[in-house]
């Protein structure tokens, strides 16, 4: 069984937010909330400044505290692709998972359940990329199986310098940013 992850090339992202709009449309994300978003980091000292633009979302961590802390089992690791999901019918809206996520990747849906990126598992099951990946005009995102040594995600990770977000949190995130 696959273990899905994503590789995002920060040199190609222009911050156009097409990924954010695509996610909202595909997943009918309620107004005022986002399952993905654009973050920017400026480093260096003038005039040698560097701007990193990142499309961020749930990292579908290998060691997800949001799953460990859930009292009902609503937050779980789906066998298909090891994707971290929430079963709305089992969620009591206690927000423990929101508090445990170092990435602020979750929100409470107006219908009362914890909500977040699903890696568009409904599309992936049909052989499609997640909506955000499929619409990116600069093709900066690559989705695939981290357990397949021949996958494009692994080729990119091996061939470019990269980083994950907040490694000190110890959650083993599965989104890698090429630098
Ligand atoms: S990014 Fe947050 S919500 Fe997603 S799996 Fe990791 S800890 Fe859980
Ligand atoms: S808000 Fe829902 S998914 Fe999150 S910890 Fe509570 S019961 Fe589990």
mmCIF file of C-alpha atoms and ligand atoms in Angstrom:
data_model
loop_
_atom_site.group_PDB
_atom_site.id
_atom_site.type_symbol
_atom_site.label_atom_id
_atom_site.label_comp_id
_atom_site.label_asym_id
_atom_site.label_seq_id
_atom_site.Cartn_x
_atom_site.Cartn_y
_atom_site.Cartn_z
ATOM 1 C CA UNK A 1 0.000 0.000 0.000
ATOM 2 C CA UNK A 2 1.253 3.459 -0.878
ATOM 3 C CA UNK A 3 2.350 6.103 1.596
ATOM 4 C CA UNK A 4 1.421 9.335 -0.120
ATOM 5 C CA UNK A 5 3.322 12.565 0.185
ATOM 6 C CA UNK A 6 3.954 15.762 -1.703
ATOM 7 C CA UNK A 7 7.015 17.618 -2.947
ATOM 8 C CA UNK A 8 6.652 21.343 -3.599
ATOM 9 C CA UNK A 9 9.238 23.400 -5.476
ATOM 10 C CA UNK A 10 9.475 26.763 -3.725
ATOM 11 C CA UNK A 11 11.504 28.144 -6.651
ATOM 12 C CA UNK A 12 8.542 27.705 -8.962
ATOM 13 C CA UNK A 13 5.691 28.825 -6.711
ATOM 14 C CA UNK A 14 4.569 32.351 -7.556
ATOM 15 C CA UNK A 15 1.871 32.598 -4.878
ATOM 16 C CA UNK A 16 -0.982 32.852 -7.382
ATOM 17 C CA UNK A 17 -3.345 30.978 -4.997
ATOM 18 C CA UNK A 18 -4.826 28.833 -7.766
ATOM 19 C CA UNK A 19 -4.249 25.856 -5.411
ATOM 20 C CA UNK A 20 -6.303 27.529 -2.691
ATOM 21 C CA UNK A 21 -9.191 28.290 -5.045
ATOM 22 C CA UNK A 22 -9.077 24.774 -6.531
ATOM 23 C CA UNK A 23 -9.243 23.182 -3.078
ATOM 24 C CA UNK A 24 -12.159 25.369 -2.015
ATOM 25 C CA UNK A 25 -14.052 24.493 -5.172
ATOM 26 C CA UNK A 26 -13.244 20.782 -5.217
ATOM 27 C CA UNK A 27 -13.987 20.210 -1.532
ATOM 28 C CA UNK A 28 -16.708 22.822 -1.007
ATOM 29 C CA UNK A 29 -14.676 24.331 1.833
ATOM 30 C CA UNK A 30 -16.962 26.616 3.869
ATOM 31 C CA UNK A 31 -16.609 30.370 3.433
ATOM 32 C CA UNK A 32 -14.057 31.860 5.803
ATOM 33 C CA UNK A 33 -11.972 28.663 6.088
ATOM 34 C CA UNK A 34 -9.130 27.108 4.083
ATOM 35 C CA UNK A 35 -7.701 23.618 3.760
ATOM 36 C CA UNK A 36 -4.610 25.030 2.070
ATOM 37 C CA UNK A 37 -2.993 28.439 2.078
ATOM 38 C CA UNK A 38 0.057 30.415 0.930
ATOM 39 C CA UNK A 39 2.848 31.237 3.373
ATOM 40 C CA UNK A 40 5.869 33.465 2.755
ATOM 41 C CA UNK A 41 9.233 33.710 4.511
ATOM 42 C CA UNK A 42 11.768 36.429 3.865
ATOM 43 C CA UNK A 43 15.333 35.709 4.943
ATOM 44 C CA UNK A 44 18.694 37.455 4.572
ATOM 45 C CA UNK A 45 19.666 41.082 4.859
ATOM 46 C CA UNK A 46 19.079 43.854 2.323
ATOM 47 C CA UNK A 47 20.035 43.820 -0.510
ATOM 48 C CA UNK A 48 20.574 40.050 -0.370
ATOM 49 C CA UNK A 49 17.037 39.050 0.487
ATOM 50 C CA UNK A 50 15.391 35.727 -0.329
ATOM 51 C CA UNK A 51 11.638 35.218 -0.492
ATOM 52 C CA UNK A 52 10.269 31.685 -0.133
ATOM 53 C CA UNK A 53 6.638 31.194 -1.164
ATOM 54 C CA UNK A 54 4.974 27.990 -0.011
ATOM 55 C CA UNK A 55 1.643 26.316 -0.595
ATOM 56 C CA UNK A 56 0.859 24.748 2.800
ATOM 57 C CA UNK A 57 -1.722 22.243 4.092
ATOM 58 C CA UNK A 58 -1.966 19.286 6.464
ATOM 59 C CA UNK A 59 1.350 17.406 6.256
ATOM 60 C CA UNK A 60 -0.271 13.975 6.685
ATOM 61 C CA UNK A 61 2.396 13.306 9.293
ATOM 62 C CA UNK A 62 3.815 9.836 9.889
ATOM 63 C CA UNK A 63 3.584 10.454 13.653
ATOM 64 C CA UNK A 64 0.376 12.513 13.857
ATOM 65 C CA UNK A 65 -0.428 13.892 17.325
ATOM 66 C CA UNK A 66 -3.901 14.802 16.028
ATOM 67 C CA UNK A 67 -4.657 11.090 15.708
ATOM 68 C CA UNK A 68 -3.047 10.112 18.998
ATOM 69 C CA UNK A 69 -5.064 12.650 20.996
ATOM 70 C CA UNK A 70 -8.474 12.066 19.423
ATOM 71 C CA UNK A 71 -10.790 10.551 22.079
ATOM 72 C CA UNK A 72 -13.248 9.020 19.610
ATOM 73 C CA UNK A 73 -11.088 7.666 16.803
ATOM 74 C CA UNK A 74 -12.585 10.189 14.376
ATOM 75 C CA UNK A 75 -9.072 11.322 13.472
ATOM 76 C CA UNK A 76 -7.347 8.337 11.976
ATOM 77 C CA UNK A 77 -4.771 7.103 9.487
ATOM 78 C CA UNK A 78 -6.617 5.723 6.509
ATOM 79 C CA UNK A 79 -5.142 2.437 5.213
ATOM 80 C CA UNK A 80 -5.399 3.840 1.663
ATOM 81 C CA UNK A 81 -2.182 5.792 1.224
ATOM 82 C CA UNK A 82 -1.687 6.366 4.981
ATOM 83 C CA UNK A 83 -3.671 9.582 4.561
ATOM 84 C CA UNK A 84 -4.712 11.289 7.825
ATOM 85 C CA UNK A 85 -8.476 11.782 7.781
ATOM 86 C CA UNK A 86 -11.406 12.727 10.015
ATOM 87 C CA UNK A 87 -14.665 10.785 10.086
ATOM 88 C CA UNK A 88 -17.210 13.601 10.609
ATOM 89 C CA UNK A 89 -19.850 11.312 12.118
ATOM 90 C CA UNK A 90 -17.440 10.242 14.893
ATOM 91 C CA UNK A 91 -16.151 13.736 15.680
ATOM 92 C CA UNK A 92 -17.521 15.453 18.816
ATOM 93 C CA UNK A 93 -15.843 18.778 18.052
ATOM 94 C CA UNK A 94 -13.659 18.756 21.176
ATOM 95 C CA UNK A 95 -10.790 20.522 19.311
ATOM 96 C CA UNK A 96 -8.059 18.368 20.891
ATOM 97 C CA UNK A 97 -6.660 17.714 17.420
ATOM 98 C CA UNK A 98 -6.649 21.427 16.570
ATOM 99 C CA UNK A 99 -4.605 22.111 19.707
ATOM 100 C CA UNK A 100 -2.155 19.287 18.999
ATOM 101 C CA UNK A 101 -1.324 20.171 15.382
ATOM 102 C CA UNK A 102 1.924 22.188 15.165
ATOM 103 C CA UNK A 103 0.934 23.386 11.678
ATOM 104 C CA UNK A 104 -2.469 24.877 12.471
ATOM 105 C CA UNK A 105 -3.796 22.716 9.648
ATOM 106 C CA UNK A 106 -7.276 22.085 11.059
ATOM 107 C CA UNK A 107 -10.419 24.083 11.665
ATOM 108 C CA UNK A 108 -13.868 23.317 13.000
ATOM 109 C CA UNK A 109 -16.336 23.067 10.150
ATOM 110 C CA UNK A 110 -19.550 25.064 10.781
ATOM 111 C CA UNK A 111 -21.271 21.658 10.878
ATOM 112 C CA UNK A 112 -19.295 20.855 14.052
ATOM 113 C CA UNK A 113 -16.525 18.496 12.985
ATOM 114 C CA UNK A 114 -12.760 18.918 12.608
ATOM 115 C CA UNK A 115 -11.914 19.616 8.983
ATOM 116 C CA UNK A 116 -8.688 19.733 6.972
ATOM 117 C CA UNK A 117 -6.910 18.640 3.783
ATOM 118 C CA UNK A 118 -7.618 15.058 2.716
ATOM 119 C CA UNK A 119 -4.998 14.952 -0.070
ATOM 120 C CA UNK A 120 -8.188 14.801 -2.211
ATOM 121 C CA UNK A 121 -8.333 11.068 -1.499
ATOM 122 C CA UNK A 122 -11.553 10.821 -3.536
ATOM 123 C CA UNK A 123 -9.616 11.994 -6.612
ATOM 124 C CA UNK A 124 -6.503 9.939 -5.875
ATOM 125 C CA UNK A 125 -8.627 6.776 -5.675
ATOM 126 C CA UNK A 126 -9.666 7.519 -9.263
ATOM 127 C CA UNK A 127 -6.083 7.918 -10.426
ATOM 128 C CA UNK A 128 -6.123 11.729 -10.374
ATOM 129 C CA UNK A 129 -3.826 14.164 -8.595
ATOM 130 C CA UNK A 130 -5.182 16.274 -5.713
ATOM 131 C CA UNK A 131 -6.998 19.342 -7.053
ATOM 132 C CA UNK A 132 -4.279 21.752 -5.905
ATOM 133 C CA UNK A 133 -1.597 19.770 -7.732
ATOM 134 C CA UNK A 134 -3.610 19.490 -10.923
ATOM 135 C CA UNK A 135 -4.282 23.223 -11.353
ATOM 136 C CA UNK A 136 -0.890 24.711 -10.457
ATOM 137 C CA UNK A 137 0.156 26.780 -13.501
ATOM 138 C CA UNK A 138 3.877 26.395 -12.735
ATOM 139 C CA UNK A 139 3.592 22.658 -11.953
ATOM 140 C CA UNK A 140 5.429 23.226 -8.699
ATOM 141 C CA UNK A 141 3.695 20.409 -6.812
ATOM 142 C CA UNK A 142 4.296 16.676 -7.235
ATOM 143 C CA UNK A 143 2.172 14.058 -5.487
ATOM 144 C CA UNK A 144 3.134 10.406 -5.129
ATOM 145 C CA UNK A 145 4.173 7.360 -3.161
ATOM 146 C CA UNK A 146 7.060 7.921 -0.767
ATOM 147 C CA UNK A 147 7.439 4.150 -0.340
ATOM 148 C CA UNK A 148 8.111 3.647 -4.059
ATOM 149 C CA UNK A 149 11.842 4.206 -4.642
ATOM 150 C CA UNK A 150 11.139 4.893 -8.343
ATOM 151 C CA UNK A 151 8.463 7.541 -7.749
ATOM 152 C CA UNK A 152 8.893 11.112 -8.939
ATOM 153 C CA UNK A 153 8.523 12.413 -5.379
ATOM 154 C CA UNK A 154 11.515 10.331 -4.291
ATOM 155 C CA UNK A 155 13.528 11.348 -7.348
ATOM 156 C CA UNK A 156 12.963 15.021 -6.483
ATOM 157 C CA UNK A 157 13.788 14.525 -2.785
ATOM 158 C CA UNK A 158 17.027 12.774 -3.714
ATOM 159 C CA UNK A 159 18.085 15.283 -6.366
ATOM 160 C CA UNK A 160 17.343 18.642 -4.686
ATOM 161 C CA UNK A 161 17.913 20.282 -1.327
ATOM 162 C CA UNK A 162 14.693 20.323 0.658
ATOM 163 C CA UNK A 163 13.161 20.894 4.031
ATOM 164 C CA UNK A 164 9.996 19.997 5.899
ATOM 165 C CA UNK A 165 8.150 22.343 8.231
ATOM 166 C CA UNK A 166 8.885 22.468 11.992
ATOM 167 C CA UNK A 167 10.964 19.267 12.127
ATOM 168 C CA UNK A 168 11.508 19.862 15.860
ATOM 169 C CA UNK A 169 7.832 19.016 16.411
ATOM 170 C CA UNK A 170 8.735 15.386 15.723
ATOM 171 C CA UNK A 171 5.637 14.604 13.648
ATOM 172 C CA UNK A 172 7.521 13.382 10.537
ATOM 173 C CA UNK A 173 5.622 15.522 8.010
ATOM 174 C CA UNK A 174 5.194 14.107 4.493
ATOM 175 C CA UNK A 175 5.302 17.376 2.572
ATOM 176 C CA UNK A 176 8.783 18.361 1.417
ATOM 177 C CA UNK A 177 9.729 21.802 0.122
ATOM 178 C CA UNK A 178 12.457 21.987 -2.513
ATOM 179 C CA UNK A 179 14.741 24.997 -2.112
HETATM 180 S S1 LIG B 1 -0.241 18.472 9.866
HETATM 181 FE FE1 LIG B 1 -1.436 18.587 11.759
HETATM 182 S S2 LIG B 1 -3.464 17.809 11.196
HETATM 183 FE FE2 LIG B 1 -2.058 17.129 9.597
HETATM 184 S S3 LIG B 1 -1.359 15.073 10.238
HETATM 185 FE FE3 LIG B 1 0.176 16.556 10.975
HETATM 186 S S4 LIG B 1 -0.464 17.013 13.095
HETATM 187 FE FE4 LIG B 1 -2.247 16.076 12.040
HETATM 188 S S1 LIG B 2 -12.388 17.518 17.436
HETATM 189 FE FE1 LIG B 2 -13.154 15.535 16.597
HETATM 190 S S2 LIG B 2 -11.419 14.701 15.431
HETATM 191 FE FE2 LIG B 2 -10.608 16.311 16.764
HETATM 192 S S3 LIG B 2 -9.919 15.250 18.650
HETATM 193 FE FE3 LIG B 2 -12.036 15.942 19.022
HETATM 194 S S4 LIG B 2 -13.318 14.191 18.406
HETATM 195 FE FE4 LIG B 2 -11.281 13.828 17.511
#
